[in-house]
Amino acid sequence: MKLLAVNYHYFREEKYDAGIYPLSKKSLQKQIDDLAKEYTFISQSEISKLIQQQNFTSKNYCVITIDDGLKEQMDSFDFLKQLGVPCILYVPTFPIQFKKVLDVHKLHFVRTKMNDQELYDLLDEKYVINSFEFIQEALVNQ
C-alpha cells in the first residue's frame, strides 16, 4: 500500500507576493483531478480500518488534510465534499478557546503586507537584531 498525504492551508482567489500562498478553487480542482489519475482518495476512518485489519493492498491511496479551521478551509471542505473527496480537518483549539488569532496567521498576514527588508528593518529597530550572533549553519538548515 502506498499512501500519499497532501496538506493544504489557504484557499483564496487573491494572490500575494509573500506570506500566504493560497490555492484558488480552479487550482484545487486541477490538483484533485491530477491526483485522481494515480491515487484513490481515502478517509481517516478508511485508513484506520486498513491498518487495524492489516489489509495493505497494492493500491495507491491519497489522504487530503486541511489545517487551521479558518472559514476558507471550511469552504474548501464543502467543495471537496461536493467532489466526493474525503479529507481530514485539523482545527487548532487555541483561537476558539481564547478568541485570539494564532501567531503563525499573524505572521503570514504581516508577510503579505511587508517585504523581507521592511520586516527586517522593523525588527532591527525594535530588537536590534543585527547585533545578534547567528549560527550560519543553523540558518541554512532552517
Tab-separated table of N, CA and C in Angstrom:
chain	number	residue	atom	x	y	z
A	1	MET	N	0.847	-1.179	0.000
A	1	MET	CA	0.000	0.000	0.000
A	1	MET	C	0.891	1.240	0.000
A	2	LYS	N	0.590	2.156	-0.894
A	2	LYS	CA	1.286	3.430	-0.934
A	2	LYS	C	0.295	4.495	-0.477
A	3	LEU	N	0.724	5.348	0.462
A	3	LEU	CA	-0.153	6.389	0.990
A	3	LEU	C	0.526	7.745	0.837
A	4	LEU	N	-0.122	8.629	0.119
A	4	LEU	CA	0.349	10.000	-0.061
A	4	LEU	C	-0.552	10.925	0.751
A	5	ALA	N	0.047	11.771	1.582
A	5	ALA	CA	-0.720	12.766	2.337
A	5	ALA	C	-0.440	14.131	1.724
A	6	VAL	N	-1.496	14.833	1.355
A	6	VAL	CA	-1.376	16.165	0.768
A	6	VAL	C	-2.063	17.142	1.713
A	7	ASN	N	-1.304	18.139	2.159
A	7	ASN	CA	-1.788	19.093	3.152
A	7	ASN	C	-2.012	20.456	2.508
A	8	TYR	N	-3.136	21.069	2.857
A	8	TYR	CA	-3.473	22.399	2.351
A	8	TYR	C	-3.729	23.354	3.511
A	9	HIS	N	-3.542	24.638	3.232
A	9	HIS	CA	-3.760	25.663	4.257
A	9	HIS	C	-4.717	26.760	3.801
A	10	TYR	N	-4.343	27.505	2.790
A	10	TYR	CA	-5.126	28.676	2.394
A	10	TYR	C	-5.815	28.455	1.052
A	11	PHE	N	-7.067	28.879	0.967
A	11	PHE	CA	-7.862	28.775	-0.254
A	11	PHE	C	-8.482	30.133	-0.527
A	12	ARG	N	-7.919	30.834	-1.482
A	12	ARG	CA	-8.409	32.173	-1.837
A	12	ARG	C	-8.165	32.402	-3.318
A	13	GLU	N	-8.915	33.311	-3.865
A	13	GLU	CA	-8.684	33.692	-5.257
A	13	GLU	C	-7.574	34.734	-5.349
A	14	GLU	N	-7.352	35.492	-4.266
A	14	GLU	CA	-6.296	36.517	-4.260
A	14	GLU	C	-4.924	35.858	-4.244
A	15	LYS	N	-3.950	36.541	-4.824
A	15	LYS	CA	-2.557	36.084	-4.800
A	15	LYS	C	-1.716	37.147	-4.098
A	16	TYR	N	-0.688	36.702	-3.395
A	16	TYR	CA	0.211	37.594	-2.675
A	16	TYR	C	1.644	37.295	-3.101
A	17	ASP	N	2.515	38.272	-2.926
A	17	ASP	CA	3.926	38.069	-3.266
A	17	ASP	C	4.638	37.215	-2.221
A	18	ALA	N	4.145	37.250	-0.999
A	18	ALA	CA	4.787	36.502	0.088
A	18	ALA	C	3.775	36.281	1.205
A	19	GLY	N	4.167	35.435	2.161
A	19	GLY	CA	3.382	35.258	3.386
A	19	GLY	C	2.296	34.222	3.308
A	20	ILE	N	1.345	34.423	2.423
A	20	ILE	CA	0.234	33.491	2.246
A	20	ILE	C	0.266	33.047	0.790
A	21	TYR	N	0.272	31.760	0.585
A	21	TYR	CA	0.299	31.208	-0.767
A	21	TYR	C	-0.971	30.384	-0.976
A	22	PRO	N	-2.064	31.075	-1.264
A	22	PRO	CA	-3.342	30.374	-1.351
A	22	PRO	C	-3.501	29.600	-2.656
A	23	LEU	N	-4.432	28.686	-2.609
A	23	LEU	CA	-4.811	27.905	-3.775
A	23	LEU	C	-6.208	28.353	-4.188
A	24	SER	N	-6.390	28.641	-5.459
A	24	SER	CA	-7.716	29.023	-5.950
A	24	SER	C	-8.563	27.759	-6.110
A	25	LYS	N	-9.854	27.948	-6.239
A	25	LYS	CA	-10.764	26.814	-6.434
A	25	LYS	C	-10.387	26.050	-7.712
A	26	LYS	N	-10.062	26.784	-8.759
A	26	LYS	CA	-9.670	26.174	-10.026
A	26	LYS	C	-8.389	25.346	-9.861
A	27	SER	N	-7.415	25.885	-9.126
A	27	SER	CA	-6.161	25.161	-8.897
A	27	SER	C	-6.384	23.917	-8.046
A	28	LEU	N	-7.229	24.045	-7.031
A	28	LEU	CA	-7.548	22.880	-6.197
A	28	LEU	C	-8.208	21.800	-7.050
A	29	GLN	N	-9.151	22.202	-7.894
A	29	GLN	CA	-9.834	21.247	-8.773
A	29	GLN	C	-8.812	20.530	-9.664
A	30	LYS	N	-7.863	21.267	-10.222
A	30	LYS	CA	-6.849	20.663	-11.087
A	30	LYS	C	-5.971	19.686	-10.315
A	31	GLN	N	-5.555	20.072	-9.102
A	31	GLN	CA	-4.728	19.167	-8.297
A	31	GLN	C	-5.484	17.890	-7.959
A	32	ILE	N	-6.745	18.029	-7.610
A	32	ILE	CA	-7.561	16.849	-7.288
A	32	ILE	C	-7.695	15.953	-8.517
A	33	ASP	N	-7.945	16.565	-9.672
A	33	ASP	CA	-8.058	15.789	-10.917
A	33	ASP	C	-6.759	15.055	-11.222
A	34	ASP	N	-5.628	15.740	-11.051
A	34	ASP	CA	-4.320	15.120	-11.313
A	34	ASP	C	-4.039	13.980	-10.332
A	35	LEU	N	-4.334	14.208	-9.060
A	35	LEU	CA	-4.112	13.166	-8.056
A	35	LEU	C	-4.993	11.940	-8.328
A	36	ALA	N	-6.219	12.195	-8.767
A	36	ALA	CA	-7.172	11.107	-9.007
A	36	ALA	C	-6.709	10.162	-10.125
A	37	LYS	N	-5.801	10.623	-10.957
A	37	LYS	CA	-5.277	9.766	-12.034
A	37	LYS	C	-4.404	8.640	-11.484
A	38	GLU	N	-3.779	8.878	-10.341
A	38	GLU	CA	-2.832	7.907	-9.783
A	38	GLU	C	-3.246	7.339	-8.419
A	39	TYR	N	-4.173	8.030	-7.747
A	39	TYR	CA	-4.494	7.665	-6.362
A	39	TYR	C	-5.999	7.537	-6.155
A	40	THR	N	-6.340	6.716	-5.173
A	40	THR	CA	-7.707	6.626	-4.676
A	40	THR	C	-7.758	7.446	-3.393
A	41	PHE	N	-8.681	8.391	-3.312
A	41	PHE	CA	-8.796	9.204	-2.101
A	41	PHE	C	-9.378	8.351	-0.987
A	42	ILE	N	-8.835	8.564	0.205
A	42	ILE	CA	-9.207	7.721	1.341
A	42	ILE	C	-9.469	8.597	2.561
A	43	SER	N	-10.409	8.185	3.378
A	43	SER	CA	-10.746	8.935	4.594
A	43	SER	C	-9.901	8.447	5.770
A	44	GLN	N	-9.953	9.203	6.843
A	44	GLN	CA	-9.226	8.823	8.053
A	44	GLN	C	-9.734	7.483	8.589
A	45	SER	N	-11.036	7.294	8.602
A	45	SER	CA	-11.579	6.037	9.127
A	45	SER	C	-11.205	4.860	8.225
A	46	GLU	N	-11.146	5.077	6.907
A	46	GLU	CA	-10.738	4.001	5.998
A	46	GLU	C	-9.273	3.631	6.202
A	47	ILE	N	-8.423	4.635	6.448
A	47	ILE	CA	-7.008	4.365	6.733
A	47	ILE	C	-6.899	3.532	8.004
A	48	SER	N	-7.621	3.951	9.046
A	48	SER	CA	-7.596	3.221	10.320
A	48	SER	C	-8.037	1.781	10.136
A	49	LYS	N	-9.080	1.593	9.363
A	49	LYS	CA	-9.605	0.248	9.128
A	49	LYS	C	-8.569	-0.624	8.417
A	50	LEU	N	-7.915	-0.080	7.396
A	50	LEU	CA	-6.886	-0.837	6.679
A	50	LEU	C	-5.740	-1.224	7.614
A	51	ILE	N	-5.346	-0.303	8.477
A	51	ILE	CA	-4.251	-0.572	9.412
A	51	ILE	C	-4.669	-1.620	10.441
A	52	GLN	N	-5.861	-1.454	11.014
A	52	GLN	CA	-6.330	-2.413	12.012
A	52	GLN	C	-6.447	-3.821	11.428
A	53	GLN	N	-6.914	-3.913	10.211
A	53	GLN	CA	-7.094	-5.220	9.574
A	53	GLN	C	-5.808	-5.703	8.904
A	54	GLN	N	-4.788	-4.858	8.939
A	54	GLN	CA	-3.524	-5.141	8.247
A	54	GLN	C	-3.790	-5.569	6.804
A	55	ASN	N	-4.690	-4.835	6.183
A	55	ASN	CA	-5.100	-5.091	4.809
A	55	ASN	C	-4.361	-4.120	3.883
A	56	PHE	N	-3.083	-4.383	3.679
A	56	PHE	CA	-2.240	-3.494	2.902
A	56	PHE	C	-2.259	-3.918	1.439
A	57	THR	N	-3.179	-3.328	0.714
A	57	THR	CA	-3.353	-3.666	-0.695
A	57	THR	C	-2.246	-3.021	-1.527
A	58	SER	N	-2.246	-3.282	-2.801
A	58	SER	CA	-1.254	-2.684	-3.691
A	58	SER	C	-1.745	-1.363	-4.279
A	59	LYS	N	-2.874	-0.871	-3.780
A	59	LYS	CA	-3.431	0.378	-4.294
A	59	LYS	C	-2.621	1.584	-3.815
A	60	ASN	N	-2.723	2.651	-4.588
A	60	ASN	CA	-2.147	3.938	-4.204
A	60	ASN	C	-3.265	4.798	-3.615
A	61	TYR	N	-3.092	5.184	-2.356
A	61	TYR	CA	-4.095	5.999	-1.682
A	61	TYR	C	-3.572	7.413	-1.458
A	62	CYS	N	-4.505	8.352	-1.386
A	62	CYS	CA	-4.167	9.739	-1.081
A	62	CYS	C	-5.137	10.242	-0.017
A	63	VAL	N	-4.578	10.809	1.034
A	63	VAL	CA	-5.389	11.448	2.059
A	63	VAL	C	-5.144	12.959	1.966
A	64	ILE	N	-6.213	13.702	1.944
A	64	ILE	CA	-6.142	15.161	1.892
A	64	ILE	C	-6.341	15.681	3.309
A	65	THR	N	-5.435	16.546	3.758
A	65	THR	CA	-5.587	17.169	5.074
A	65	THR	C	-5.629	18.684	4.894
A	66	ILE	N	-6.407	19.321	5.752
A	66	ILE	CA	-6.572	20.775	5.707
A	66	ILE	C	-6.360	21.302	7.116
A	67	ASP	N	-5.420	22.230	7.243
A	67	ASP	CA	-5.074	22.790	8.552
A	67	ASP	C	-5.771	24.119	8.816
A	68	ASP	N	-5.971	24.396	10.083
A	68	ASP	CA	-6.246	25.711	10.650
A	68	ASP	C	-7.692	26.053	10.962
A	69	GLY	N	-8.666	25.496	10.296
A	69	GLY	CA	-10.050	25.739	10.660
A	69	GLY	C	-10.571	27.132	10.358
A	70	LEU	N	-9.931	27.842	9.438
A	70	LEU	CA	-10.431	29.155	9.032
A	70	LEU	C	-11.644	28.967	8.117
A	71	LYS	N	-12.409	30.025	7.935
A	71	LYS	CA	-13.601	29.939	7.102
A	71	LYS	C	-13.263	29.425	5.709
A	72	GLU	N	-12.160	29.904	5.142
A	72	GLU	CA	-11.791	29.471	3.791
A	72	GLU	C	-11.490	27.975	3.743
A	73	GLN	N	-10.985	27.413	4.843
A	73	GLN	CA	-10.746	25.976	4.876
A	73	GLN	C	-12.072	25.216	4.931
A	74	MET	N	-13.031	25.772	5.628
A	74	MET	CA	-14.346	25.143	5.680
A	74	MET	C	-15.006	25.185	4.298
A	75	ASP	N	-14.786	26.286	3.561
A	75	ASP	CA	-15.309	26.381	2.193
A	75	ASP	C	-14.675	25.303	1.309
A	76	SER	N	-13.364	25.079	1.501
A	76	SER	CA	-12.682	24.051	0.703
A	76	SER	C	-13.200	22.659	1.079
A	77	PHE	N	-13.497	22.464	2.361
A	77	PHE	CA	-14.079	21.199	2.811
A	77	PHE	C	-15.396	20.946	2.075
A	78	ASP	N	-16.242	21.977	2.014
A	78	ASP	CA	-17.523	21.842	1.308
A	78	ASP	C	-17.301	21.526	-0.174
A	79	PHE	N	-16.316	22.172	-0.776
A	79	PHE	CA	-16.003	21.942	-2.184
A	79	PHE	C	-15.535	20.503	-2.401
A	80	LEU	N	-14.626	20.032	-1.548
A	80	LEU	CA	-14.140	18.654	-1.668
A	80	LEU	C	-15.273	17.653	-1.446
A	81	LYS	N	-16.148	17.972	-0.515
A	81	LYS	CA	-17.293	17.097	-0.239
A	81	LYS	C	-18.177	16.970	-1.484
A	82	GLN	N	-18.386	18.093	-2.188
A	82	GLN	CA	-19.164	18.074	-3.436
A	82	GLN	C	-18.502	17.179	-4.481
A	83	LEU	N	-17.162	17.145	-4.462
A	83	LEU	CA	-16.416	16.316	-5.414
A	83	LEU	C	-16.353	14.850	-4.978
A	84	GLY	N	-16.806	14.571	-3.748
A	84	GLY	CA	-16.737	13.210	-3.224
A	84	GLY	C	-15.352	12.834	-2.718
A	85	VAL	N	-14.555	13.849	-2.373
A	85	VAL	CA	-13.188	13.621	-1.898
A	85	VAL	C	-13.161	13.783	-0.378
A	86	PRO	N	-12.872	12.703	0.356
A	86	PRO	CA	-12.789	12.824	1.818
A	86	PRO	C	-11.530	13.598	2.218
A	87	CYS	N	-11.604	14.228	3.359
A	87	CYS	CA	-10.420	14.931	3.863
A	87	CYS	C	-10.467	14.962	5.388
A	88	ILE	N	-9.312	15.275	5.950
A	88	ILE	CA	-9.194	15.396	7.400
A	88	ILE	C	-8.935	16.858	7.709
A	89	LEU	N	-9.722	17.405	8.630
A	89	LEU	CA	-9.544	18.798	9.051
A	89	LEU	C	-8.834	18.820	10.399
A	90	TYR	N	-7.781	19.627	10.470
A	90	TYR	CA	-7.070	19.831	11.731
A	90	TYR	C	-7.346	21.257	12.182
A	91	VAL	N	-8.089	21.378	13.268
A	91	VAL	CA	-8.521	22.689	13.743
A	91	VAL	C	-7.876	22.970	15.099
A	92	PRO	N	-7.033	24.013	15.174
A	92	PRO	CA	-6.437	24.357	16.467
A	92	PRO	C	-7.508	24.925	17.398
A	93	THR	N	-7.445	24.528	18.645
A	93	THR	CA	-8.470	24.976	19.592
A	93	THR	C	-8.119	26.294	20.283
A	94	PHE	N	-6.857	26.700	20.244
A	94	PHE	CA	-6.440	27.941	20.906
A	94	PHE	C	-7.284	29.143	20.466
A	95	PRO	N	-7.465	29.390	19.158
A	95	PRO	CA	-8.271	30.551	18.751
A	95	PRO	C	-9.718	30.473	19.216
A	96	ILE	N	-10.240	29.282	19.295
A	96	ILE	CA	-11.623	29.106	19.748
A	96	ILE	C	-11.716	29.367	21.250
A	97	GLN	N	-10.799	28.778	21.979
A	97	GLN	CA	-10.823	28.890	23.436
A	97	GLN	C	-10.518	30.309	23.915
A	98	PHE	N	-9.503	30.954	23.294
A	98	PHE	CA	-9.049	32.252	23.793
A	98	PHE	C	-9.453	33.431	22.905
A	99	LYS	N	-10.159	33.126	21.808
A	99	LYS	CA	-10.612	34.162	20.883
A	99	LYS	C	-9.455	35.046	20.419
A	100	LYS	N	-8.341	34.387	20.073
A	100	LYS	CA	-7.149	35.077	19.582
A	100	LYS	C	-6.650	34.380	18.327
A	101	VAL	N	-6.098	35.176	17.444
A	101	VAL	CA	-5.528	34.653	16.205
A	101	VAL	C	-4.189	33.988	16.514
A	102	LEU	N	-3.916	32.884	15.855
A	102	LEU	CA	-2.626	32.218	16.023
A	102	LEU	C	-1.496	33.115	15.520
A	103	ASP	N	-0.352	33.052	16.198
A	103	ASP	CA	0.807	33.850	15.797
A	103	ASP	C	1.210	33.572	14.353
A	104	VAL	N	1.125	32.328	13.933
A	104	VAL	CA	1.530	31.986	12.573
A	104	VAL	C	0.654	32.703	11.548
A	105	HIS	N	-0.630	32.859	11.829
A	105	HIS	CA	-1.512	33.581	10.910
A	105	HIS	C	-1.223	35.074	10.928
A	106	LYS	N	-0.864	35.587	12.096
A	106	LYS	CA	-0.456	36.996	12.161
A	106	LYS	C	0.783	37.220	11.301
A	107	LEU	N	1.754	36.328	11.444
A	107	LEU	CA	2.991	36.459	10.668
A	107	LEU	C	2.705	36.329	9.170
A	108	HIS	N	1.893	35.383	8.782
A	108	HIS	CA	1.548	35.239	7.369
A	108	HIS	C	0.932	36.535	6.839
A	109	PHE	N	0.038	37.136	7.621
A	109	PHE	CA	-0.605	38.377	7.197
A	109	PHE	C	0.423	39.501	7.058
A	110	VAL	N	1.285	39.649	8.061
A	110	VAL	CA	2.324	40.688	8.003
A	110	VAL	C	3.193	40.487	6.770
A	111	ARG	N	3.522	39.237	6.469
A	111	ARG	CA	4.397	38.949	5.315
A	111	ARG	C	3.721	39.270	3.988
A	112	THR	N	2.386	39.331	3.962
A	112	THR	CA	1.702	39.753	2.730
A	112	THR	C	1.758	41.265	2.560
A	113	LYS	N	1.997	41.979	3.653
A	113	LYS	CA	1.983	43.445	3.631
A	113	LYS	C	3.377	44.072	3.580
A	114	MET	N	4.390	43.341	4.011
A	114	MET	CA	5.752	43.880	4.083
A	114	MET	C	6.721	42.953	3.364
A	115	ASN	N	7.696	43.537	2.665
A	115	ASN	CA	8.728	42.691	2.069
A	115	ASN	C	9.767	42.349	3.137
A	116	ASP	N	10.685	41.466	2.793
A	116	ASP	CA	11.673	40.982	3.769
A	116	ASP	C	12.481	42.116	4.390
A	117	GLN	N	12.907	43.066	3.563
A	117	GLN	CA	13.741	44.153	4.079
A	117	GLN	C	12.965	45.030	5.044
A	118	GLU	N	11.720	45.341	4.726
A	118	GLU	CA	10.888	46.153	5.620
A	118	GLU	C	10.688	45.448	6.958
A	119	LEU	N	10.437	44.161	6.912
A	119	LEU	CA	10.236	43.392	8.139
A	119	LEU	C	11.524	43.349	8.955
A	120	TYR	N	12.650	43.105	8.284
A	120	TYR	CA	13.941	43.084	8.970
A	120	TYR	C	14.225	44.434	9.621
A	121	ASP	N	14.002	45.518	8.877
A	121	ASP	CA	14.263	46.858	9.411
A	121	ASP	C	13.395	47.140	10.635
A	122	LEU	N	12.141	46.747	10.585
A	122	LEU	CA	11.239	46.948	11.724
A	122	LEU	C	11.710	46.156	12.937
A	123	LEU	N	12.065	44.892	12.726
A	123	LEU	CA	12.544	44.066	13.836
A	123	LEU	C	13.878	44.583	14.379
A	124	ASP	N	14.730	45.054	13.484
A	124	ASP	CA	16.016	45.581	13.917
A	124	ASP	C	15.825	46.865	14.724
A	125	GLU	N	14.904	47.686	14.296
A	125	GLU	CA	14.611	48.934	15.029
A	125	GLU	C	14.117	48.631	16.441
A	126	LYS	N	13.264	47.628	16.549
A	126	LYS	CA	12.675	47.306	17.854
A	126	LYS	C	13.582	46.432	18.725
A	127	TYR	N	14.279	45.473	18.109
A	127	TYR	CA	15.031	44.483	18.882
A	127	TYR	C	16.533	44.454	18.580
A	128	VAL	N	16.996	45.318	17.713
A	128	VAL	CA	18.402	45.395	17.315
A	128	VAL	C	18.920	43.997	16.918
A	129	ILE	N	18.208	43.380	16.006
A	129	ILE	CA	18.573	42.010	15.642
A	129	ILE	C	19.875	41.936	14.853
A	130	ASN	N	20.324	43.055	14.292
A	130	ASN	CA	21.591	42.997	13.560
A	130	ASN	C	22.778	42.792	14.496
A	131	SER	N	22.548	42.946	15.805
A	131	SER	CA	23.624	42.708	16.770
A	131	SER	C	23.646	41.254	17.270
A	132	PHE	N	22.616	40.467	16.900
A	132	PHE	CA	22.571	39.067	17.319
A	132	PHE	C	23.616	38.270	16.552
A	133	GLU	N	24.167	37.300	17.220
A	133	GLU	CA	25.082	36.382	16.549
A	133	GLU	C	24.289	35.148	16.146
A	134	PHE	N	24.224	34.929	14.856
A	134	PHE	CA	23.502	33.774	14.335
A	134	PHE	C	24.502	32.712	13.910
A	135	ILE	N	24.135	31.482	14.103
A	135	ILE	CA	24.958	30.368	13.632
A	135	ILE	C	24.548	30.123	12.189
A	136	GLN	N	25.457	30.435	11.283
A	136	GLN	CA	25.149	30.372	9.845
A	136	GLN	C	24.629	28.998	9.429
A	137	GLU	N	25.196	27.933	9.964
A	137	GLU	CA	24.775	26.578	9.636
A	137	GLU	C	23.309	26.350	10.036
A	138	ALA	N	22.925	26.871	11.192
A	138	ALA	CA	21.538	26.725	11.636
A	138	ALA	C	20.588	27.503	10.726
A	139	LEU	N	21.018	28.698	10.298
A	139	LEU	CA	20.172	29.489	9.402
A	139	LEU	C	19.977	28.780	8.066
A	140	VAL	N	21.047	28.232	7.538
A	140	VAL	CA	20.964	27.500	6.266
A	140	VAL	C	20.039	26.297	6.423
A	141	ASN	N	20.146	25.610	7.554
A	141	ASN	CA	19.304	24.447	7.820
A	141	ASN	C	17.838	24.844	7.896
A	142	GLN	N	17.542	25.993	8.464
A	142	GLN	CA	16.162	26.452	8.580
A	142	GLN	C	15.627	26.881	7.233
